Amino acid sequence: MGYKGIHIESLKKRYGSGDTAVEALKNVDMQVAPGEVVGLIGPSGSGKSTLLKSLGAVIEPTAGRMILGDEVIYDDGWKVKDLRALRRDKIGFVFQAPYLIPFLDVTDNVALLPMLAGVSNSEARKRAVKLLKALDVEHRAKAMPSQLSGGEQQRVAIARGLINRPPVILADEPTAPLDSERALAVIRILNDMARQYETAIIIVTHDEKIIPTFKRIYHIRDGVTYEEVGEGRNFT
């Protein structure tokens, strides 16, 4: 196959049938290389959420082809039997709200996913601490989510998204609740993590603070994508 990262060909999604059918995705083509962070922008109702849910194996497309990492996951039908394992092992999710578990401390919030995947508690916590250190929140490892600032919570959420070393991260409005400084810090972190772990990252955003940071942007309108190449910001 020769491709890694995210590769989407002619993806379509139809809701309903007959006269009431809605073509949420009409023809989506998209590529994101390992180590690359790409923006996805478009107006409300353009198909962003449908595309993200399809990529995240939350809903089933109607037609097309999707490759995540080095595996064809969809080709006019699911090619993966266990979608739950696919989401756990191949896809990291970062949302607008961190969705941290309030009764677990920071380390356990991050270590929970690998534990569920069968990794030993000690190894999962070791991985968690390493990521927390890389994200500069190791000093909050034993804190509860309610004790963290908004920026710290989002860093912990990024660590949780990376903990299973997925080839793909889908980030949905990850900077929306943050001020400019914290928003740019999150984007810097995601760029660093993409390069370090060779992760392909798609960021869905309306946030004008971060749009100039992308070297490539996909626009989606009426279920169709087109690409814009920009200068981007160098975070090295």
CSV table of N, CA and C in Angstrom, one decimal, residues 137 148-156 178 182 186 189:
chain,number,residue,atom,x,y,z
A,137,VAL,N,3.3,18.9,32.6
A,137,VAL,CA,2.3,18.9,33.7
A,137,VAL,C,2.6,17.7,34.6
A,148,LEU,N,-7.0,21.6,38.4
A,148,LEU,CA,-6.2,22.0,37.3
A,148,LEU,C,-6.8,23.3,36.6
A,149,SER,N,-6.0,24.1,36.0
A,149,SER,CA,-6.4,25.2,35.2
A,149,SER,C,-7.0,24.6,33.9
A,150,GLY,N,-7.6,25.5,33.1
A,150,GLY,CA,-8.1,25.0,31.8
A,150,GLY,C,-7.0,24.5,30.9
A,151,GLY,N,-5.9,25.3,30.9
A,151,GLY,CA,-4.8,24.9,30.0
A,151,GLY,C,-4.2,23.6,30.5
A,152,GLU,N,-4.1,23.4,31.8
A,152,GLU,CA,-3.6,22.1,32.3
A,152,GLU,C,-4.5,20.9,32.0
A,153,GLN,N,-5.8,21.1,32.1
A,153,GLN,CA,-6.7,20.1,31.8
A,153,GLN,C,-6.6,19.7,30.3
A,154,GLN,N,-6.4,20.6,29.4
A,154,GLN,CA,-6.3,20.3,28.0
A,154,GLN,C,-5.0,19.6,27.7
A,155,ARG,N,-3.9,19.9,28.4
A,155,ARG,CA,-2.7,19.2,28.2
A,155,ARG,C,-2.8,17.7,28.7
A,156,VAL,N,-3.6,17.5,29.8
A,156,VAL,CA,-3.8,16.2,30.3
A,156,VAL,C,-4.7,15.4,29.2
A,178,LEU,N,-9.9,28.5,25.2
A,178,LEU,CA,-8.6,29.0,25.7
A,178,LEU,C,-8.3,30.4,25.2
A,182,ARG,N,-2.7,30.4,25.6
A,182,ARG,CA,-2.9,29.0,25.9
A,182,ARG,C,-3.3,28.2,24.6
A,186,VAL,N,-1.2,25.0,23.1
A,186,VAL,CA,-1.8,23.7,22.7
A,186,VAL,C,-1.4,23.3,21.3
A,189,ILE,N,2.1,22.2,21.3
A,189,ILE,CA,2.3,20.8,21.8
A,189,ILE,C,1.8,19.8,20.8
